[in-house]
mmCIF file of C-alpha atoms in Angstrom:
data_model
loop_
_atom_site.group_PDB
_atom_site.id
_atom_site.type_symbol
_atom_site.label_atom_id
_atom_site.label_comp_id
_atom_site.label_asym_id
_atom_site.label_seq_id
_atom_site.Cartn_x
_atom_site.Cartn_y
_atom_site.Cartn_z
ATOM 1 C CA UNK J 1 -8.780 87.047 -8.918
ATOM 2 C CA UNK J 2 -12.505 86.772 -8.233
ATOM 3 C CA UNK J 3 -14.410 89.719 -6.766
ATOM 4 C CA UNK J 4 -18.036 90.115 -5.739
ATOM 5 C CA UNK J 5 -19.637 93.538 -6.262
ATOM 6 C CA UNK J 6 -22.781 93.968 -4.127
ATOM 7 C CA UNK J 7 -24.489 97.179 -5.233
ATOM 8 C CA UNK J 8 -28.165 97.843 -5.964
ATOM 9 C CA UNK J 9 -27.611 100.901 -8.173
ATOM 10 C CA UNK J 10 -27.291 99.441 -11.661
ATOM 11 C CA UNK J 11 -25.286 102.328 -13.081
ATOM 12 C CA UNK J 12 -22.717 102.243 -10.259
ATOM 13 C CA UNK J 13 -22.501 98.448 -10.270
ATOM 14 C CA UNK J 14 -21.966 98.328 -14.041
ATOM 15 C CA UNK J 15 -19.306 101.054 -13.828
ATOM 16 C CA UNK J 16 -17.346 99.167 -11.160
ATOM 17 C CA UNK J 17 -17.729 95.768 -12.803
ATOM 18 C CA UNK J 18 -16.683 97.035 -16.214
ATOM 19 C CA UNK J 19 -13.647 98.868 -14.856
ATOM 20 C CA UNK J 20 -12.400 95.973 -12.728
ATOM 21 C CA UNK J 21 -13.064 93.534 -15.565
ATOM 22 C CA UNK J 22 -10.869 95.628 -17.847
ATOM 23 C CA UNK J 23 -8.124 95.370 -15.199
ATOM 24 C CA UNK J 24 -8.239 91.577 -15.347
ATOM 25 C CA UNK J 25 -10.449 90.739 -12.344
ATOM 26 C CA UNK J 26 -13.196 88.123 -12.528
ATOM 27 C CA UNK J 27 -16.242 90.050 -11.362
ATOM 28 C CA UNK J 28 -19.574 88.715 -10.100
ATOM 29 C CA UNK J 29 -22.409 91.153 -9.553
ATOM 30 C CA UNK J 30 -25.280 91.127 -7.086
ATOM 31 C CA UNK J 31 -27.938 93.744 -6.238
ATOM 32 C CA UNK J 32 -29.461 92.198 -3.088
ATOM 33 C CA UNK J 33 -27.888 91.620 0.346
ATOM 34 C CA UNK J 34 -29.638 88.306 1.002
ATOM 35 C CA UNK J 35 -28.622 86.981 -2.419
ATOM 36 C CA UNK J 36 -25.056 88.089 -1.760
ATOM 37 C CA UNK J 37 -25.078 86.221 1.561
ATOM 38 C CA UNK J 38 -26.138 83.042 -0.233
ATOM 39 C CA UNK J 39 -23.415 83.532 -2.855
ATOM 40 C CA UNK J 40 -20.758 83.990 -0.175
ATOM 41 C CA UNK J 41 -21.828 80.808 1.581
ATOM 42 C CA UNK J 42 -21.633 78.842 -1.689
ATOM 43 C CA UNK J 43 -18.557 80.291 -3.402
ATOM 44 C CA UNK J 44 -15.147 81.656 -2.509
ATOM 45 C CA UNK J 45 -14.261 85.230 -3.460
ATOM 46 C CA UNK J 46 -11.001 87.030 -2.811
ATOM 47 C CA UNK J 47 -12.653 90.396 -2.147
ATOM 48 C CA UNK J 48 -16.148 91.817 -1.653
ATOM 49 C CA UNK J 49 -17.113 95.380 -2.577
ATOM 50 C CA UNK J 50 -20.152 95.986 -0.408
ATOM 51 C CA UNK J 51 -22.731 98.765 -0.455
ATOM 52 C CA UNK J 52 -24.389 99.633 2.868
ATOM 53 C CA UNK J 53 -27.980 100.349 1.789
ATOM 54 C CA UNK J 54 -29.199 97.174 0.090
ATOM 55 C CA UNK J 55 -32.546 95.416 -0.373
ATOM 56 C CA UNK J 56 -32.898 92.037 1.298
ATOM 57 C CA UNK J 57 -30.139 92.509 3.882
ATOM 58 C CA UNK J 58 -28.239 95.751 4.650
ATOM 59 C CA UNK J 59 -24.543 95.649 3.868
ATOM 60 C CA UNK J 60 -23.477 96.175 7.486
ATOM 61 C CA UNK J 61 -25.642 93.272 8.663
ATOM 62 C CA UNK J 62 -24.236 91.071 5.905
ATOM 63 C CA UNK J 63 -20.711 91.991 7.010
ATOM 64 C CA UNK J 64 -21.498 91.139 10.646
ATOM 65 C CA UNK J 65 -22.959 87.791 9.590
ATOM 66 C CA UNK J 66 -19.823 86.976 7.586
ATOM 67 C CA UNK J 67 -17.489 87.712 10.475
ATOM 68 C CA UNK J 68 -19.708 85.864 12.964
ATOM 69 C CA UNK J 69 -19.290 82.667 10.940
ATOM 70 C CA UNK J 70 -15.506 83.290 10.655
ATOM 71 C CA UNK J 71 -15.650 84.277 6.980
ATOM 72 C CA UNK J 72 -12.485 86.372 6.627
ATOM 73 C CA UNK J 73 -12.963 87.345 2.977
ATOM 74 C CA UNK J 74 -11.678 90.950 2.715
ATOM 75 C CA UNK J 75 -14.509 93.501 2.473
ATOM 76 C CA UNK J 76 -14.355 97.076 1.206
ATOM 77 C CA UNK J 77 -17.452 99.118 2.057
ATOM 78 C CA UNK J 78 -18.638 101.448 -0.735
ATOM 79 C CA UNK J 79 -21.279 103.840 0.535
ATOM 80 C CA UNK J 80 -22.584 107.382 0.517
ATOM 81 C CA UNK J 81 -22.613 107.357 4.341
ATOM 82 C CA UNK J 82 -19.678 109.544 5.225
ATOM 83 C CA UNK J 83 -20.102 110.149 8.981
ATOM 84 C CA UNK J 84 -17.231 109.155 11.263
ATOM 85 C CA UNK J 85 -19.670 107.024 13.298
ATOM 86 C CA UNK J 86 -20.570 105.053 10.160
ATOM 87 C CA UNK J 87 -16.913 104.453 9.288
ATOM 88 C CA UNK J 88 -16.156 103.314 12.822
ATOM 89 C CA UNK J 89 -19.195 101.014 12.879
ATOM 90 C CA UNK J 90 -18.190 99.362 9.616
ATOM 91 C CA UNK J 91 -14.531 98.958 10.552
ATOM 92 C CA UNK J 92 -15.403 97.603 13.988
ATOM 93 C CA UNK J 93 -17.771 95.142 12.326
ATOM 94 C CA UNK J 94 -14.856 93.767 10.304
ATOM 95 C CA UNK J 95 -14.565 95.864 7.139
ATOM 96 C CA UNK J 96 -11.044 95.993 5.735
ATOM 97 C CA UNK J 97 -11.481 99.393 4.083
ATOM 98 C CA UNK J 98 -14.137 102.085 3.589
ATOM 99 C CA UNK J 99 -14.612 104.290 0.535
ATOM 100 C CA UNK J 100 -17.222 107.054 0.328
ATOM 101 C CA UNK J 101 -19.226 107.673 -2.873
ATOM 102 C CA UNK J 102 -18.645 109.358 -5.210
ATOM 103 C CA UNK J 103 -15.106 108.098 -5.700
ATOM 104 C CA UNK J 104 -12.525 108.061 -8.462
ATOM 105 C CA UNK J 105 -12.112 104.674 -10.086
ATOM 106 C CA UNK J 106 -8.330 104.981 -9.757
ATOM 107 C CA UNK J 107 -8.683 105.225 -5.975
ATOM 108 C CA UNK J 108 -11.025 102.231 -5.846
ATOM 109 C CA UNK J 109 -8.579 100.192 -7.921
ATOM 110 C CA UNK J 110 -5.658 101.178 -5.666
ATOM 111 C CA UNK J 111 -7.595 100.184 -2.533
ATOM 112 C CA UNK J 112 -8.663 96.856 -4.049
ATOM 113 C CA UNK J 113 -5.052 96.056 -4.861
ATOM 114 C CA UNK J 114 -3.832 97.162 -1.419
ATOM 115 C CA UNK J 115 -6.398 95.097 0.500
ATOM 116 C CA UNK J 116 -5.866 91.960 -1.573
ATOM 117 C CA UNK J 117 -2.098 92.366 -1.302
ATOM 118 C CA UNK J 118 -2.277 92.582 2.499
ATOM 119 C CA UNK J 119 -4.576 89.569 2.633
ATOM 120 C CA UNK J 120 -2.188 87.473 0.552
ATOM 121 C CA UNK J 121 0.737 88.368 2.811
ATOM 122 C CA UNK J 122 -0.872 87.200 6.038
ATOM 123 C CA UNK J 123 0.895 84.462 7.933
ATOM 124 C CA UNK J 124 -0.338 80.978 7.024
ATOM 125 C CA UNK J 125 1.736 78.883 9.444
ATOM 126 C CA UNK J 126 0.648 77.810 12.916
ATOM 127 C CA UNK J 127 1.677 80.086 15.790
ATOM 128 C CA UNK J 128 2.180 79.000 19.395
ATOM 129 C CA UNK J 129 3.349 80.397 22.728
ATOM 130 C CA UNK J 130 3.262 78.596 26.083
ATOM 131 C CA UNK J 131 0.017 76.564 25.959
ATOM 132 C CA UNK J 132 -1.616 78.842 23.376
ATOM 133 C CA UNK J 133 -1.878 77.712 19.718
ATOM 134 C CA UNK J 134 -3.360 79.615 16.748
ATOM 135 C CA UNK J 135 -3.833 78.082 13.303
ATOM 136 C CA UNK J 136 -4.479 80.754 10.600
ATOM 137 C CA UNK J 137 -5.552 78.158 8.048
ATOM 138 C CA UNK J 138 -8.207 76.329 10.078
ATOM 139 C CA UNK J 139 -8.967 79.529 12.084
ATOM 140 C CA UNK J 140 -8.735 77.543 15.338
ATOM 141 C CA UNK J 141 -7.327 78.786 18.642
ATOM 142 C CA UNK J 142 -6.507 76.387 21.473
ATOM 143 C CA UNK J 143 -5.337 77.061 25.000
ATOM 144 C CA UNK J 144 -4.330 74.097 27.163
ATOM 145 C CA UNK J 145 -6.054 71.938 24.538
ATOM 146 C CA UNK J 146 -9.375 73.798 24.856
ATOM 147 C CA UNK J 147 -10.738 75.402 21.677
ATOM 148 C CA UNK J 148 -11.631 79.100 22.051
ATOM 149 C CA UNK J 149 -14.353 80.936 20.144
ATOM 150 C CA UNK J 150 -13.072 84.305 18.885
ATOM 151 C CA UNK J 151 -14.585 86.900 16.556
ATOM 152 C CA UNK J 152 -12.705 87.727 13.362
ATOM 153 C CA UNK J 153 -11.227 90.890 14.886
ATOM 154 C CA UNK J 154 -10.238 89.166 18.127
ATOM 155 C CA UNK J 155 -8.563 86.452 16.060
ATOM 156 C CA UNK J 156 -6.565 89.047 14.063
ATOM 157 C CA UNK J 157 -5.493 90.841 17.240
ATOM 158 C CA UNK J 158 -4.363 87.630 18.942
ATOM 159 C CA UNK J 159 -2.528 86.586 15.765
ATOM 160 C CA UNK J 160 -0.621 89.889 15.750
ATOM 161 C CA UNK J 161 0.320 89.487 19.438
ATOM 162 C CA UNK J 162 1.513 85.934 18.800
ATOM 163 C CA UNK J 163 3.579 87.037 15.812
ATOM 164 C CA UNK J 164 5.338 89.438 18.198
ATOM 165 C CA UNK J 165 5.337 87.284 21.350
ATOM 166 C CA UNK J 166 7.753 88.649 23.971
ATOM 167 C CA UNK J 167 7.890 92.040 22.227
ATOM 168 C CA UNK J 168 6.089 95.128 23.553
ATOM 169 C CA UNK J 169 3.879 96.481 20.753
ATOM 170 C CA UNK J 170 2.305 99.940 20.831
ATOM 171 C CA UNK J 171 -1.382 100.698 20.317
ATOM 172 C CA UNK J 172 -0.504 102.506 17.089
ATOM 173 C CA UNK J 173 1.222 99.426 15.660
ATOM 174 C CA UNK J 174 -1.702 97.254 16.667
ATOM 175 C CA UNK J 175 -4.250 99.536 14.973
ATOM 176 C CA UNK J 176 -2.189 99.792 11.800
ATOM 177 C CA UNK J 177 -1.716 96.013 11.630
ATOM 178 C CA UNK J 178 -5.126 94.777 12.764
ATOM 179 C CA UNK J 179 -7.427 97.585 11.617
ATOM 180 C CA UNK J 180 -5.088 98.808 8.864
ATOM 181 C CA UNK J 181 -6.055 102.449 9.381
ATOM 182 C CA UNK J 182 -4.784 105.564 11.115
ATOM 183 C CA UNK J 183 -4.826 105.536 14.890
ATOM 184 C CA UNK J 184 -6.756 108.793 15.325
ATOM 185 C CA UNK J 185 -9.987 107.191 14.134
ATOM 186 C CA UNK J 186 -10.116 104.595 16.867
ATOM 187 C CA UNK J 187 -9.809 106.154 20.353
ATOM 188 C CA UNK J 188 -10.006 103.226 22.842
ATOM 189 C CA UNK J 189 -10.790 100.387 20.444
ATOM 190 C CA UNK J 190 -7.535 98.546 21.262
ATOM 191 C CA UNK J 191 -8.264 98.566 24.994
ATOM 192 C CA UNK J 192 -11.774 97.282 24.330
ATOM 193 C CA UNK J 193 -10.572 94.351 22.218
ATOM 194 C CA UNK J 194 -7.730 93.524 24.603
ATOM 195 C CA UNK J 195 -10.368 93.247 27.327
ATOM 196 C CA UNK J 196 -12.436 90.931 25.122
ATOM 197 C CA UNK J 197 -9.378 88.750 24.486
ATOM 198 C CA UNK J 198 -8.403 88.529 28.142
ATOM 199 C CA UNK J 199 -11.905 87.345 29.029
ATOM 200 C CA UNK J 200 -11.516 84.433 26.597
ATOM 201 C CA UNK J 201 -7.778 83.697 26.508
ATOM 202 C CA UNK J 202 -6.602 84.411 30.075
ATOM 203 C CA UNK J 203 -9.352 84.495 32.671
ATOM 204 C CA UNK J 204 -10.778 80.964 32.207
ATOM 205 C CA UNK J 205 -7.290 79.476 32.605
ATOM 206 C CA UNK J 206 -6.090 81.428 35.641
ATOM 207 C CA UNK J 207 -2.742 82.321 34.037
ATOM 208 C CA UNK J 208 -2.204 85.639 32.270
ATOM 209 C CA UNK J 209 -0.453 85.806 28.910
ATOM 210 C CA UNK J 210 -1.604 89.265 27.731
ATOM 211 C CA UNK J 211 0.110 92.027 29.734
ATOM 212 C CA UNK J 212 -0.218 95.818 29.679
ATOM 213 C CA UNK J 213 2.977 97.843 29.665
ATOM 214 C CA UNK J 214 1.761 101.122 31.077
ATOM 215 C CA UNK J 215 2.240 104.067 28.729
ATOM 216 C CA UNK J 216 3.685 101.876 25.972
ATOM 217 C CA UNK J 217 1.384 99.092 24.802
ATOM 218 C CA UNK J 218 0.939 95.327 25.236
ATOM 219 C CA UNK J 219 3.032 92.201 25.271
ATOM 220 C CA UNK J 220 2.268 88.482 25.118
ATOM 221 C CA UNK J 221 4.454 86.654 27.639
ATOM 222 C CA UNK J 222 4.130 84.016 30.336
ATOM 223 C CA UNK J 223 6.089 85.886 33.045
ATOM 224 C CA UNK J 224 4.281 88.652 35.070
#
């Protein structure tokens, strides 16, 4: 399994790379955000360990650029920034996990294994409901034959709703499946992303598929 460690502190980078190498991972190292961006455009990695404060391009901006071009490579942020606002910003930008320095190597290893395991278990077959089609492999979404442009997080949310089409799913289940973290951290993030999805999936077509079940959650269905 190939991992990219993007960290400008040599001592920390060497510590992580050596430890993961001893566990059998193929580790590439990079100390600059812009160089890491070029590497990610040229090669495929199964996980990125990404520092926030980097020369060339900050880690958060690199993460946003990856998700904007539909690069779904799992990303674990490794940073000394421990404020709740920083965690929320990184997770909303598309990070799959967030670990604050200093950390125990055993915890880092456990999180790397957990994130890569979840990524490998994601559905790889095409999903459809009514005139809506989502292809996890090509990352394309079509409604009534029209291709929709979704962010990485919107895509994950719509994929979860399609996997449970016709079933009412709670906000807690959505957060745990799409953001893979505890609900308390996220306040109204589900409502915000549902609104984003409706603007792209429902409103242009004049027929609602995403419904709110008041006090419970959301359901994807064609009937009102």
